[in-house]
Amino acid sequence: MSMRFEVGDHVTWNSEAGHVSGRIIKIHTHDVDYKGYVHHASVDDPQYEIKSDKTDHIALHKESALKKIER
């Protein structure tokens, strides 16, 4: 299965604070421990590591939570 997003893509997602946007900086295809929590990932269901546009906050999200922002 090919991944829908690539490193460098600009994406948006809905958070508790509203819609947030950022750039994908890494794609995880194996489980990853981040801030004490294991985020489950596989080749067929990756986790995308995203750096927020407005802050240095890093978030991990599944493909289904993300929407690509067209340039």
CSV table of N, CA and C in Angstrom, one decimal:
chain,number,residue,atom,x,y,z
A,1,MET,N,0.8,-1.2,0.0
A,1,MET,CA,0.0,0.0,0.0
A,1,MET,C,0.9,1.3,0.0
A,2,SER,N,0.6,2.2,-0.9
A,2,SER,CA,1.4,3.4,-0.9
A,2,SER,C,0.9,4.4,0.1
A,3,MET,N,1.8,5.2,0.6
A,3,MET,CA,1.4,6.2,1.6
A,3,MET,C,0.8,7.4,0.9
A,4,ARG,N,-0.2,7.9,1.5
A,4,ARG,CA,-0.9,9.1,0.9
A,4,ARG,C,-0.1,10.4,1.0
A,5,PHE,N,0.7,10.5,2.1
A,5,PHE,CA,1.5,11.7,2.3
A,5,PHE,C,2.9,11.4,2.3
A,6,GLU,N,3.7,12.5,2.0
A,6,GLU,CA,5.2,12.3,2.0
A,6,GLU,C,5.8,13.4,2.9
A,7,VAL,N,7.1,13.1,3.3
A,7,VAL,CA,7.8,14.1,4.1
A,7,VAL,C,7.8,15.4,3.3
A,8,GLY,N,7.5,16.5,4.0
A,8,GLY,CA,7.5,17.8,3.4
A,8,GLY,C,6.1,18.3,3.1
A,9,ASP,N,5.1,17.4,3.0
A,9,ASP,CA,3.7,17.8,2.7
A,9,ASP,C,3.2,18.7,3.8
A,10,HIS,N,2.4,19.7,3.4
A,10,HIS,CA,1.7,20.6,4.3
A,10,HIS,C,0.4,20.0,4.6
A,11,VAL,N,0.0,19.7,5.9
A,11,VAL,CA,-1.2,19.1,6.2
A,11,VAL,C,-1.9,19.9,7.3
A,12,THR,N,-3.2,19.6,7.5
A,12,THR,CA,-4.0,20.2,8.6
A,12,THR,C,-4.7,19.0,9.3
A,13,TRP,N,-5.0,19.3,10.6
A,13,TRP,CA,-5.8,18.3,11.4
A,13,TRP,C,-6.6,19.0,12.4
A,14,ASN,N,-7.6,18.4,13.0
A,14,ASN,CA,-8.4,19.0,14.0
A,14,ASN,C,-7.9,18.6,15.4
A,15,SER,N,-7.6,19.5,16.2
A,15,SER,CA,-7.2,19.2,17.6
A,15,SER,C,-8.2,19.8,18.6
A,16,GLU,N,-7.9,19.7,19.9
A,16,GLU,CA,-8.7,20.2,20.9
A,16,GLU,C,-8.8,21.8,20.8
A,17,ALA,N,-7.8,22.4,20.2
A,17,ALA,CA,-7.7,23.8,20.1
A,17,ALA,C,-8.2,24.3,18.8
A,18,GLY,N,-8.7,23.4,17.9
A,18,GLY,CA,-9.2,23.8,16.6
A,18,GLY,C,-8.3,23.2,15.5
A,19,HIS,N,-8.4,23.7,14.3
A,19,HIS,CA,-7.6,23.2,13.2
A,19,HIS,C,-6.2,23.7,13.4
A,20,VAL,N,-5.2,22.8,13.2
A,20,VAL,CA,-3.8,23.1,13.2
A,20,VAL,C,-3.2,22.7,11.9
A,21,SER,N,-2.1,23.3,11.5
A,21,SER,CA,-1.4,22.9,10.3
A,21,SER,C,0.1,22.8,10.6
A,22,GLY,N,0.7,22.0,9.7
A,22,GLY,CA,2.1,21.8,9.9
A,22,GLY,C,2.7,21.0,8.7
A,23,ARG,N,4.0,20.7,8.8
A,23,ARG,CA,4.7,19.9,7.8
A,23,ARG,C,5.1,18.6,8.3
A,24,ILE,N,4.9,17.6,7.5
A,24,ILE,CA,5.3,16.2,7.8
A,24,ILE,C,6.9,16.2,7.8
A,25,ILE,N,7.5,15.8,8.9
A,25,ILE,CA,8.9,15.7,9.0
A,25,ILE,C,9.4,14.3,9.1
A,26,LYS,N,8.6,13.3,9.3
A,26,LYS,CA,9.0,11.9,9.4
A,26,LYS,C,7.8,11.0,9.3
A,27,ILE,N,8.0,9.8,8.7
A,27,ILE,CA,6.9,8.8,8.6
A,27,ILE,C,7.3,7.6,9.3
A,28,HIS,N,6.6,7.2,10.3
A,28,HIS,CA,6.9,6.0,11.1
A,28,HIS,C,6.1,4.8,10.6
A,29,THR,N,6.8,3.7,10.3
A,29,THR,CA,6.1,2.5,9.8
A,29,THR,C,6.3,1.3,10.8
A,30,HIS,N,6.8,1.7,12.0
A,30,HIS,CA,6.9,0.7,13.1
A,30,HIS,C,6.5,1.5,14.3
A,31,ASP,N,6.1,0.7,15.4
A,31,ASP,CA,5.6,1.4,16.6
A,31,ASP,C,6.7,2.3,17.1
A,32,VAL,N,6.3,3.5,17.6
A,32,VAL,CA,7.2,4.5,18.1
A,32,VAL,C,6.8,5.0,19.5
A,33,ASP,N,7.8,5.0,20.4
A,33,ASP,CA,7.5,5.5,21.8
A,33,ASP,C,7.8,7.0,21.7
A,34,TYR,N,6.7,7.8,22.0
A,34,TYR,CA,6.9,9.3,21.9
A,34,TYR,C,6.2,9.8,23.2
A,35,LYS,N,7.0,10.5,24.0
A,35,LYS,CA,6.5,11.1,25.2
A,35,LYS,C,5.8,10.1,26.2
A,36,GLY,N,6.4,8.9,26.2
A,36,GLY,CA,5.9,7.9,27.1
A,36,GLY,C,4.7,7.1,26.6
A,37,TYR,N,4.3,7.3,25.4
A,37,TYR,CA,3.2,6.6,24.9
A,37,TYR,C,3.6,5.9,23.6
A,38,VAL,N,3.2,4.7,23.4
A,38,VAL,CA,3.5,3.9,22.2
A,38,VAL,C,2.5,4.2,21.1
A,39,HIS,N,2.9,4.8,20.0
A,39,HIS,CA,2.0,5.0,18.9
A,39,HIS,C,2.2,3.9,17.9
A,40,HIS,N,1.1,3.1,17.7
A,40,HIS,CA,1.2,2.0,16.8
A,40,HIS,C,1.2,2.4,15.4
A,41,ALA,N,2.1,1.8,14.6
A,41,ALA,CA,2.3,2.1,13.2
A,41,ALA,C,2.8,0.9,12.5
A,42,SER,N,2.4,0.8,11.2
A,42,SER,CA,2.9,-0.3,10.3
A,42,SER,C,3.0,0.3,8.9
A,43,VAL,N,3.5,-0.5,8.0
A,43,VAL,CA,3.7,0.0,6.6
A,43,VAL,C,2.3,0.3,6.0
A,44,ASP,N,1.3,-0.5,6.4
A,44,ASP,CA,-0.1,-0.3,5.9
A,44,ASP,C,-0.8,0.8,6.7
A,45,ASP,N,-0.3,1.2,7.8
A,45,ASP,CA,-1.0,2.2,8.7
A,45,ASP,C,0.0,3.0,9.4
A,46,PRO,N,0.7,3.9,8.7
A,46,PRO,CA,1.8,4.6,9.3
A,46,PRO,C,1.3,5.8,10.2
A,47,GLN,N,2.3,6.2,11.1
A,47,GLN,CA,2.1,7.4,11.9
A,47,GLN,C,2.9,8.5,11.2
A,48,TYR,N,2.3,9.7,11.1
A,48,TYR,CA,3.0,10.8,10.5
A,48,TYR,C,3.5,11.8,11.6
A,49,GLU,N,4.7,12.1,11.6
A,49,GLU,CA,5.3,13.1,12.6
A,49,GLU,C,5.3,14.4,11.9
A,50,ILE,N,4.6,15.4,12.6
A,50,ILE,CA,4.3,16.7,12.0
A,50,ILE,C,4.8,17.8,12.9
A,51,LYS,N,5.5,18.8,12.4
A,51,LYS,CA,5.9,20.0,13.1
A,51,LYS,C,4.9,21.1,12.8
A,52,SER,N,4.3,21.6,13.9
A,52,SER,CA,3.3,22.7,13.8
A,52,SER,C,3.9,23.9,13.1
A,53,ASP,N,3.1,24.6,12.3
A,53,ASP,CA,3.5,25.8,11.6
A,53,ASP,C,3.7,27.0,12.6
A,54,LYS,N,2.9,27.0,13.7
A,54,LYS,CA,2.9,28.2,14.6
A,54,LYS,C,3.8,28.0,15.8
A,55,THR,N,4.1,26.7,16.2
A,55,THR,CA,5.0,26.5,17.3
A,55,THR,C,6.0,25.4,17.0
A,56,ASP,N,6.8,25.0,17.9
A,56,ASP,CA,7.7,23.9,17.7
A,56,ASP,C,7.1,22.6,18.1
A,57,HIS,N,5.8,22.6,18.4
A,57,HIS,CA,5.2,21.3,18.8
A,57,HIS,C,5.2,20.3,17.7
A,58,ILE,N,5.5,19.0,18.2
A,58,ILE,CA,5.5,17.9,17.3
A,58,ILE,C,4.3,17.0,17.6
A,59,ALA,N,3.6,16.6,16.6
A,59,ALA,CA,2.4,15.8,16.8
A,59,ALA,C,2.6,14.5,15.9
A,60,LEU,N,2.0,13.4,16.4
A,60,LEU,CA,1.9,12.2,15.6
A,60,LEU,C,0.5,11.9,15.3
A,61,HIS,N,0.2,11.6,14.0
A,61,HIS,CA,-1.2,11.3,13.6
A,61,HIS,C,-1.2,10.3,12.6
A,62,LYS,N,-2.3,9.5,12.6
A,62,LYS,CA,-2.6,8.6,11.5
A,62,LYS,C,-3.1,9.3,10.3
A,63,GLU,N,-3.0,8.6,9.2
A,63,GLU,CA,-3.4,9.2,7.9
A,63,GLU,C,-4.8,9.7,7.9
A,64,SER,N,-5.7,9.0,8.5
A,64,SER,CA,-7.1,9.3,8.5
A,64,SER,C,-7.4,10.7,9.2
A,65,ALA,N,-6.5,11.1,10.0
A,65,ALA,CA,-6.7,12.4,10.7
A,65,ALA,C,-6.2,13.6,9.9
A,66,LEU,N,-5.5,13.4,8.9
A,66,LEU,CA,-4.9,14.5,8.1
A,66,LEU,C,-5.5,14.8,6.8
A,67,LYS,N,-5.4,16.1,6.5
A,67,LYS,CA,-5.9,16.5,5.1
A,67,LYS,C,-4.8,17.4,4.5
A,68,LYS,N,-4.4,17.1,3.3
A,68,LYS,CA,-3.3,17.8,2.7
A,68,LYS,C,-3.8,19.2,2.3
A,69,ILE,N,-2.9,20.2,2.5
A,69,ILE,CA,-3.2,21.6,2.1
A,69,ILE,C,-2.5,21.7,0.7
A,70,GLU,N,-3.2,22.0,-0.3
A,70,GLU,CA,-2.7,22.2,-1.6
A,70,GLU,C,-1.9,23.5,-1.7
A,71,ARG,N,-0.8,23.5,-2.4
A,71,ARG,CA,0.1,24.7,-2.5
A,71,ARG,C,-0.5,25.6,-3.6
